[in-house]
Amino acid sequence: MLGPSGAAYVFLFPWLAGFLILTAGPALYSLYLSFTDYDLITPPRWAGMDNYVRIATNDPTFQDAVRVTLTFVLLSVPLKLAVALGVAMLLNRGLRGLTIYRAIFYLPSLLGTSVAIAVLWRQLFAADGLINNLLLGVGIQGPSWISSPDTALYTLVILAVWQFGSPMIIFLAGLRQIPADIYEAARMDGASKSRQFWRITLPMLTPVVFFNAIVQTIDAFKAFTPAFIISGGTGGPINSTLFYTLYLYQEAFGFFRMGYASALAWILLIMIALFTAFSFLTARYWVHYDD
C-alpha cells in the first residue's frame, strides 16, 4: 500500500509528465538548437555561438524588433494600468449593477488577443475604416493608420490598452482591502481627494501595482497575434509593427532558420528574466507591505 509520499507522487505524476514532456523537454531542446544550424529538413549541424554572434553584431532587423517591442511595452503597460486603476476606482464607489459592469469591462481581456478582434481592429483603422469616417464627419481627413509607419504601432498600443479588464479586476480587489476608517480619518484631517489618492490609495495598492506591472509587461513582451494580423505577418510598414515574437516567427517558419529562431527565443527569455529581476530588486524602495 502506498504511503502519503507515494500517493502524493501518484497525483502529481500527470503534472510532472506534462511538465517534462511538453515544457522542460522542448525548452532544453530549443537551447540545444540555438547552437546549431537547423532548417527543419536536414539534421541539426553544430554551429557553436554563430547564431548569438550574428544577433549581436550583424542583424539590424533584430535591433528593429527590439526597438519596436520596447516602445510597445513602455507605452502600453503604463497606459493600461492607469486606465485599469481609474475604472476600478469608479467601480469601487458602490455603483448599482457592479457585477454587470465588471463583466462588461473584463470582456475585452478575454477577446482582445483573438484573431477576430485583430481583424476588426484592422478594419476600424483602415483608410476607409470607421475611425476615419467618424473623423470625416467633423471635417478631419484621417490618415491610413495601419499603413503609416508613424501611426501603425499606436493602433496596437490602443488595442492593448483596451484590454484593461484583467488588471482592473485585480485593482478592484486591492481597493476593497483598504480599510475605510483610514479614509475617514483623512477626511477629518481635511485631506482632499487627490491627497487621499497619492498618500493612501496608491501607497497601499503598491503590491497590486507591482503584480500587475510584472504580469502585463511579460504579456506585452510576448504579444504576437495583433501585430501578425494587422501587418499581414510582415511587421510593416517599414518594420514599424515588427514585434520580437513576430520576427522570431518569421525566422522559424518563414525562412526555416530554426536554430537562429531558438537563439532569439532564449534571448527573449533572458530579457524578460532581467526585467523581472530588476523589478524585484527595486521593489523594496516603492512597494509597501503591511510590515
mmCIF file of C-alpha atoms in Angstrom:
data_model
loop_
_atom_site.group_PDB
_atom_site.id
_atom_site.type_symbol
_atom_site.label_atom_id
_atom_site.label_comp_id
_atom_site.label_asym_id
_atom_site.label_seq_id
_atom_site.Cartn_x
_atom_site.Cartn_y
_atom_site.Cartn_z
ATOM 1 C CA MET A 1 0.000 0.000 0.000
ATOM 2 C CA LEU A 2 1.292 3.446 -0.880
ATOM 3 C CA GLY A 3 2.278 5.783 1.915
ATOM 4 C CA PRO A 4 1.456 9.507 1.979
ATOM 5 C CA SER A 5 4.508 10.369 -0.134
ATOM 6 C CA GLY A 6 3.741 7.680 -2.689
ATOM 7 C CA ALA A 7 0.135 8.781 -3.006
ATOM 8 C CA ALA A 8 1.273 12.385 -3.478
ATOM 9 C CA TYR A 9 3.573 11.395 -6.346
ATOM 10 C CA VAL A 10 0.764 9.414 -7.971
ATOM 11 C CA PHE A 11 -1.429 12.530 -8.019
ATOM 12 C CA LEU A 12 1.497 14.678 -9.164
ATOM 13 C CA PHE A 13 2.525 12.309 -11.942
ATOM 14 C CA PRO A 14 0.217 13.774 -14.664
ATOM 15 C CA TRP A 15 1.531 17.277 -13.985
ATOM 16 C CA LEU A 16 5.154 16.112 -13.805
ATOM 17 C CA ALA A 17 4.776 14.151 -17.047
ATOM 18 C CA GLY A 18 3.200 17.126 -18.792
ATOM 19 C CA PHE A 19 5.899 19.468 -17.487
ATOM 20 C CA LEU A 20 8.769 17.227 -18.600
ATOM 21 C CA ILE A 21 7.290 16.260 -21.980
ATOM 22 C CA LEU A 22 5.569 19.484 -23.008
ATOM 23 C CA THR A 23 7.596 22.209 -21.267
ATOM 24 C CA ALA A 24 11.031 21.274 -19.931
ATOM 25 C CA GLY A 25 11.901 18.863 -22.738
ATOM 26 C CA PRO A 26 11.113 21.217 -25.642
ATOM 27 C CA ALA A 27 12.761 24.128 -23.816
ATOM 28 C CA LEU A 28 16.025 22.237 -23.336
ATOM 29 C CA TYR A 29 15.914 21.000 -26.930
ATOM 30 C CA SER A 30 15.463 24.569 -28.174
ATOM 31 C CA LEU A 31 18.506 25.555 -26.116
ATOM 32 C CA TYR A 32 20.497 22.902 -27.975
ATOM 33 C CA LEU A 33 19.068 24.060 -31.317
ATOM 34 C CA SER A 34 20.149 27.638 -30.587
ATOM 35 C CA PHE A 35 23.753 26.457 -31.044
ATOM 36 C CA THR A 36 23.019 24.736 -34.356
ATOM 37 C CA ASP A 37 22.130 25.455 -37.969
ATOM 38 C CA TYR A 38 18.769 23.734 -38.441
ATOM 39 C CA ASP A 39 16.225 24.098 -41.245
ATOM 40 C CA LEU A 40 13.605 21.500 -40.157
ATOM 41 C CA ILE A 41 14.605 19.237 -43.073
ATOM 42 C CA THR A 42 18.245 18.289 -42.660
ATOM 43 C CA PRO A 43 19.658 17.194 -39.267
ATOM 44 C CA PRO A 44 20.891 19.996 -36.975
ATOM 45 C CA ARG A 45 24.505 20.979 -37.630
ATOM 46 C CA TRP A 46 26.535 22.292 -34.684
ATOM 47 C CA ALA A 47 27.387 25.971 -35.163
ATOM 48 C CA GLY A 48 28.587 26.967 -31.721
ATOM 49 C CA MET A 49 27.991 30.628 -30.894
ATOM 50 C CA ASP A 50 27.433 31.685 -34.511
ATOM 51 C CA ASN A 51 23.728 32.448 -34.044
ATOM 52 C CA TYR A 52 24.330 34.610 -30.981
ATOM 53 C CA VAL A 53 27.271 36.408 -32.619
ATOM 54 C CA ARG A 54 25.132 37.226 -35.656
ATOM 55 C CA ILE A 55 22.333 38.536 -33.423
ATOM 56 C CA ALA A 56 24.741 40.781 -31.546
ATOM 57 C CA THR A 57 26.780 42.081 -34.468
ATOM 58 C CA ASN A 58 25.111 41.584 -37.839
ATOM 59 C CA ASP A 59 21.316 41.685 -37.642
ATOM 60 C CA PRO A 60 19.733 45.140 -37.989
ATOM 61 C CA THR A 61 16.268 43.556 -38.143
ATOM 62 C CA PHE A 62 16.813 42.211 -34.631
ATOM 63 C CA GLN A 63 17.535 45.748 -33.473
ATOM 64 C CA ASP A 64 14.327 46.997 -35.120
ATOM 65 C CA ALA A 65 12.309 44.246 -33.425
ATOM 66 C CA VAL A 66 13.781 45.080 -30.019
ATOM 67 C CA ARG A 67 13.126 48.802 -30.506
ATOM 68 C CA VAL A 68 9.516 48.264 -31.576
ATOM 69 C CA THR A 69 8.847 45.818 -28.752
ATOM 70 C CA LEU A 70 10.352 48.052 -26.071
ATOM 71 C CA THR A 71 8.378 51.028 -27.389
ATOM 72 C CA PHE A 72 5.202 48.983 -27.279
ATOM 73 C CA VAL A 73 5.920 47.786 -23.726
ATOM 74 C CA LEU A 74 6.814 51.243 -22.403
ATOM 75 C CA LEU A 75 3.679 52.805 -23.894
ATOM 76 C CA SER A 76 1.030 50.121 -23.468
ATOM 77 C CA VAL A 77 1.743 48.850 -19.955
ATOM 78 C CA PRO A 78 1.618 52.190 -18.050
ATOM 79 C CA LEU A 79 -1.426 53.338 -20.031
ATOM 80 C CA LYS A 80 -3.243 50.050 -19.465
ATOM 81 C CA LEU A 81 -2.525 50.111 -15.720
ATOM 82 C CA ALA A 82 -3.644 53.748 -15.454
ATOM 83 C CA VAL A 83 -6.938 53.047 -17.241
ATOM 84 C CA ALA A 84 -7.476 49.859 -15.235
ATOM 85 C CA LEU A 85 -6.910 51.673 -11.939
ATOM 86 C CA GLY A 86 -9.176 54.563 -12.945
ATOM 87 C CA VAL A 87 -12.050 52.258 -13.891
ATOM 88 C CA ALA A 88 -11.523 50.170 -10.749
ATOM 89 C CA MET A 89 -11.799 53.280 -8.589
ATOM 90 C CA LEU A 90 -15.041 54.225 -10.327
ATOM 91 C CA LEU A 91 -16.473 50.753 -9.783
ATOM 92 C CA ASN A 92 -15.357 50.817 -6.164
ATOM 93 C CA ARG A 93 -17.702 53.726 -5.422
ATOM 94 C CA GLY A 94 -20.621 51.347 -4.903
ATOM 95 C CA LEU A 95 -22.351 51.503 -8.276
ATOM 96 C CA ARG A 96 -25.557 49.584 -8.717
ATOM 97 C CA GLY A 97 -25.210 46.596 -11.013
ATOM 98 C CA LEU A 98 -21.491 46.286 -10.212
ATOM 99 C CA THR A 99 -21.373 42.666 -11.369
ATOM 100 C CA ILE A 100 -22.671 43.615 -14.816
ATOM 101 C CA TYR A 101 -20.201 46.480 -15.222
ATOM 102 C CA ARG A 102 -17.339 44.298 -14.039
ATOM 103 C CA ALA A 103 -18.215 41.601 -16.596
ATOM 104 C CA ILE A 104 -18.550 44.140 -19.415
ATOM 105 C CA PHE A 105 -15.191 45.745 -18.682
ATOM 106 C CA TYR A 106 -13.498 42.360 -18.292
ATOM 107 C CA LEU A 107 -14.777 41.071 -21.647
ATOM 108 C CA PRO A 108 -12.079 42.790 -23.803
ATOM 109 C CA SER A 109 -9.379 40.910 -21.878
ATOM 110 C CA LEU A 110 -10.978 37.646 -22.994
ATOM 111 C CA LEU A 111 -11.443 38.683 -26.622
ATOM 112 C CA GLY A 112 -8.587 41.098 -27.248
ATOM 113 C CA THR A 113 -5.930 38.568 -28.252
ATOM 114 C CA SER A 114 -8.191 36.725 -30.686
ATOM 115 C CA VAL A 115 -7.770 36.785 -34.443
ATOM 116 C CA ALA A 116 -11.321 38.108 -34.893
ATOM 117 C CA ILE A 117 -10.641 41.213 -32.788
ATOM 118 C CA ALA A 118 -7.360 41.853 -34.621
ATOM 119 C CA VAL A 119 -9.205 41.677 -37.959
ATOM 120 C CA LEU A 120 -11.864 44.033 -36.601
ATOM 121 C CA TRP A 121 -9.161 46.423 -35.392
ATOM 122 C CA ARG A 122 -7.577 46.423 -38.844
ATOM 123 C CA GLN A 123 -10.914 47.367 -40.368
ATOM 124 C CA LEU A 124 -11.501 50.122 -37.811
ATOM 125 C CA PHE A 125 -8.177 51.830 -38.526
ATOM 126 C CA ALA A 126 -8.056 51.282 -42.294
ATOM 127 C CA ALA A 127 -8.027 54.274 -44.628
ATOM 128 C CA ASP A 128 -11.786 53.895 -45.184
ATOM 129 C CA GLY A 129 -12.493 52.461 -41.745
ATOM 130 C CA LEU A 130 -14.894 53.568 -39.054
ATOM 131 C CA ILE A 131 -12.389 55.821 -37.276
ATOM 132 C CA ASN A 132 -11.720 57.893 -40.389
ATOM 133 C CA ASN A 133 -15.421 58.018 -41.230
ATOM 134 C CA LEU A 134 -16.115 59.475 -37.781
ATOM 135 C CA LEU A 135 -13.309 61.991 -38.211
ATOM 136 C CA LEU A 136 -14.602 62.900 -41.646
ATOM 137 C CA GLY A 137 -17.959 63.690 -40.050
ATOM 138 C CA VAL A 138 -16.313 66.538 -38.130
ATOM 139 C CA GLY A 139 -14.254 67.727 -41.088
ATOM 140 C CA ILE A 140 -10.986 65.904 -40.380
ATOM 141 C CA GLN A 141 -9.294 63.784 -43.044
ATOM 142 C CA GLY A 142 -7.672 60.965 -41.122
ATOM 143 C CA PRO A 143 -4.630 59.021 -42.357
ATOM 144 C CA SER A 144 -4.460 55.320 -43.081
ATOM 145 C CA TRP A 145 -3.479 54.474 -39.537
ATOM 146 C CA ILE A 146 -2.217 50.950 -40.113
ATOM 147 C CA SER A 147 -0.442 51.792 -43.386
ATOM 148 C CA SER A 148 1.689 54.592 -41.983
ATOM 149 C CA PRO A 149 4.886 53.778 -40.069
ATOM 150 C CA ASP A 150 4.250 56.838 -37.903
ATOM 151 C CA THR A 151 0.910 55.577 -36.540
ATOM 152 C CA ALA A 152 0.715 51.808 -37.077
ATOM 153 C CA LEU A 153 2.298 50.899 -33.739
ATOM 154 C CA TYR A 154 -0.026 53.223 -31.829
ATOM 155 C CA THR A 155 -3.075 51.335 -33.094
ATOM 156 C CA LEU A 156 -1.627 48.231 -31.421
ATOM 157 C CA VAL A 157 -0.995 50.225 -28.244
ATOM 158 C CA ILE A 158 -4.652 51.303 -28.210
ATOM 159 C CA LEU A 159 -5.724 47.689 -28.690
ATOM 160 C CA ALA A 160 -3.550 46.623 -25.755
ATOM 161 C CA VAL A 161 -4.910 49.381 -23.506
ATOM 162 C CA TRP A 162 -8.463 48.391 -24.474
ATOM 163 C CA GLN A 163 -7.770 45.022 -22.818
ATOM 164 C CA PHE A 164 -7.616 46.551 -19.330
ATOM 165 C CA GLY A 165 -10.159 44.203 -17.765
ATOM 166 C CA SER A 166 -7.789 41.729 -16.139
ATOM 167 C CA PRO A 167 -5.678 44.258 -14.163
ATOM 168 C CA MET A 168 -8.881 46.187 -13.396
ATOM 169 C CA ILE A 169 -10.354 43.190 -11.562
ATOM 170 C CA ILE A 170 -7.153 42.818 -9.535
ATOM 171 C CA PHE A 171 -7.068 46.539 -8.726
ATOM 172 C CA LEU A 172 -10.705 46.385 -7.639
ATOM 173 C CA ALA A 173 -9.912 43.531 -5.260
ATOM 174 C CA GLY A 174 -6.991 45.537 -3.849
ATOM 175 C CA LEU A 175 -9.143 48.622 -3.337
ATOM 176 C CA ARG A 176 -11.647 46.551 -1.372
ATOM 177 C CA GLN A 177 -8.871 45.605 1.075
ATOM 178 C CA ILE A 178 -8.042 49.197 2.075
ATOM 179 C CA PRO A 179 -9.729 49.932 5.432
ATOM 180 C CA ALA A 180 -12.437 52.575 5.161
ATOM 181 C CA ASP A 181 -11.500 54.112 8.512
ATOM 182 C CA ILE A 182 -8.207 55.351 7.032
ATOM 183 C CA TYR A 183 -10.114 57.467 4.509
ATOM 184 C CA GLU A 184 -12.469 58.641 7.262
ATOM 185 C CA ALA A 185 -9.536 59.821 9.357
ATOM 186 C CA ALA A 186 -8.007 61.568 6.341
ATOM 187 C CA ARG A 187 -11.280 63.390 5.613
ATOM 188 C CA MET A 188 -11.494 64.516 9.213
ATOM 189 C CA ASP A 189 -7.984 65.945 8.844
ATOM 190 C CA GLY A 190 -9.083 67.874 5.757
ATOM 191 C CA ALA A 191 -7.275 65.776 3.138
ATOM 192 C CA SER A 192 -8.561 66.355 -0.395
ATOM 193 C CA LYS A 193 -9.482 63.533 -2.785
ATOM 194 C CA SER A 194 -6.240 63.902 -4.694
ATOM 195 C CA ARG A 195 -4.188 63.865 -1.493
ATOM 196 C CA GLN A 196 -6.031 60.764 -0.307
ATOM 197 C CA PHE A 197 -5.175 59.063 -3.593
ATOM 198 C CA TRP A 198 -1.466 59.910 -3.507
ATOM 199 C CA ARG A 199 -1.000 59.395 0.243
ATOM 200 C CA ILE A 200 -3.337 56.470 0.970
ATOM 201 C CA THR A 201 -4.719 54.677 -2.070
ATOM 202 C CA LEU A 202 -1.616 54.442 -4.209
ATOM 203 C CA PRO A 203 0.862 53.510 -1.433
ATOM 204 C CA MET A 204 -1.449 50.792 -0.111
ATOM 205 C CA LEU A 205 -2.001 49.492 -3.643
ATOM 206 C CA THR A 206 1.692 49.229 -4.498
ATOM 207 C CA PRO A 207 1.795 45.419 -4.047
ATOM 208 C CA VAL A 208 -1.087 45.131 -6.517
ATOM 209 C CA VAL A 209 0.547 47.650 -8.873
ATOM 210 C CA PHE A 210 3.761 45.628 -8.687
ATOM 211 C CA PHE A 211 1.971 42.354 -9.504
ATOM 212 C CA ASN A 212 0.002 43.874 -12.375
ATOM 213 C CA ALA A 213 3.091 45.568 -13.793
ATOM 214 C CA ILE A 214 5.047 42.302 -13.846
ATOM 215 C CA VAL A 215 2.239 40.302 -15.459
ATOM 216 C CA GLN A 216 1.274 42.922 -18.022
ATOM 217 C CA THR A 217 4.878 43.616 -19.024
ATOM 218 C CA ILE A 218 5.565 39.937 -19.629
ATOM 219 C CA ASP A 219 2.373 39.710 -21.689
ATOM 220 C CA ALA A 220 3.438 42.790 -23.686
ATOM 221 C CA PHE A 221 6.832 41.248 -24.466
ATOM 222 C CA LYS A 222 5.024 38.133 -25.750
ATOM 223 C CA ALA A 223 2.406 39.962 -27.851
ATOM 224 C CA PHE A 224 2.066 38.401 -31.287
ATOM 225 C CA THR A 225 -1.431 37.967 -32.767
ATOM 226 C CA PRO A 226 -2.422 41.646 -33.234
ATOM 227 C CA ALA A 227 0.845 42.537 -34.971
ATOM 228 C CA PHE A 228 0.681 39.439 -37.162
ATOM 229 C CA ILE A 229 -2.902 40.025 -38.292
ATOM 230 C CA ILE A 230 -2.782 43.805 -38.699
ATOM 231 C CA SER A 231 0.513 43.769 -40.621
ATOM 232 C CA GLY A 232 -0.307 40.635 -42.599
ATOM 233 C CA GLY A 233 2.611 38.821 -40.978
ATOM 234 C CA THR A 234 5.210 41.245 -42.347
ATOM 235 C CA GLY A 235 5.689 43.589 -39.389
ATOM 236 C CA GLY A 236 5.197 46.504 -41.769
ATOM 237 C CA PRO A 237 5.059 49.159 -42.788
ATOM 238 C CA ILE A 238 8.868 49.506 -42.667
ATOM 239 C CA ASN A 239 9.111 47.189 -39.624
ATOM 240 C CA SER A 240 7.045 49.614 -37.541
ATOM 241 C CA THR A 241 4.975 46.736 -36.077
ATOM 242 C CA LEU A 242 7.691 44.087 -36.120
ATOM 243 C CA PHE A 243 7.282 42.725 -32.624
ATOM 244 C CA TYR A 244 10.054 40.493 -31.327
ATOM 245 C CA THR A 245 7.788 37.449 -31.348
ATOM 246 C CA LEU A 246 6.746 38.182 -34.936
ATOM 247 C CA TYR A 247 10.389 38.390 -36.014
ATOM 248 C CA LEU A 248 11.062 35.116 -34.226
ATOM 249 C CA TYR A 249 8.122 33.547 -36.067
ATOM 250 C CA GLN A 250 9.404 34.801 -39.420
ATOM 251 C CA GLU A 251 12.838 33.333 -38.821
ATOM 252 C CA ALA A 252 11.442 29.979 -37.686
ATOM 253 C CA PHE A 253 8.550 29.363 -40.076
ATOM 254 C CA GLY A 254 9.179 31.886 -42.850
ATOM 255 C CA PHE A 255 12.864 31.246 -43.525
ATOM 256 C CA PHE A 256 13.148 27.888 -41.693
ATOM 257 C CA ARG A 257 16.106 29.086 -39.649
ATOM 258 C CA MET A 258 15.015 27.143 -36.591
ATOM 259 C CA GLY A 259 18.393 27.317 -34.883
ATOM 260 C CA TYR A 260 18.505 31.081 -35.232
ATOM 261 C CA ALA A 261 14.905 31.381 -34.038
ATOM 262 C CA SER A 262 15.756 29.272 -30.979
ATOM 263 C CA ALA A 263 18.579 31.678 -30.147
ATOM 264 C CA LEU A 264 16.142 34.581 -30.483
ATOM 265 C CA ALA A 265 13.716 32.797 -28.140
ATOM 266 C CA TRP A 266 16.357 32.351 -25.469
ATOM 267 C CA ILE A 267 17.398 35.990 -25.734
ATOM 268 C CA LEU A 268 13.750 36.955 -25.208
ATOM 269 C CA LEU A 269 13.677 34.727 -22.129
ATOM 270 C CA ILE A 270 16.808 36.438 -20.804
ATOM 271 C CA MET A 271 15.312 39.888 -21.465
ATOM 272 C CA ILE A 272 12.148 39.023 -19.532
ATOM 273 C CA ALA A 273 14.184 37.440 -16.719
ATOM 274 C CA LEU A 274 16.372 40.555 -16.413
ATOM 275 C CA PHE A 275 13.321 42.808 -16.304
ATOM 276 C CA THR A 276 11.700 40.641 -13.622
ATOM 277 C CA ALA A 277 14.886 40.525 -11.555
ATOM 278 C CA PHE A 278 15.282 44.320 -11.830
ATOM 279 C CA SER A 279 11.668 44.793 -10.765
ATOM 280 C CA PHE A 280 12.096 42.645 -7.668
ATOM 281 C CA LEU A 281 15.370 44.356 -6.758
ATOM 282 C CA THR A 282 13.825 47.824 -6.944
ATOM 283 C CA ALA A 283 10.507 46.823 -5.352
ATOM 284 C CA ARG A 284 11.925 47.280 -1.856
ATOM 285 C CA TYR A 285 12.098 51.030 -2.474
ATOM 286 C CA TRP A 286 8.495 51.630 -3.540
ATOM 287 C CA VAL A 287 6.331 48.594 -2.742
ATOM 288 C CA HIS A 288 4.814 48.864 0.742
ATOM 289 C CA TYR A 289 3.532 45.792 2.545
ATOM 290 C CA ASP A 290 1.753 45.573 5.892
ATOM 291 C CA ASP A 291 5.002 45.123 7.770
#
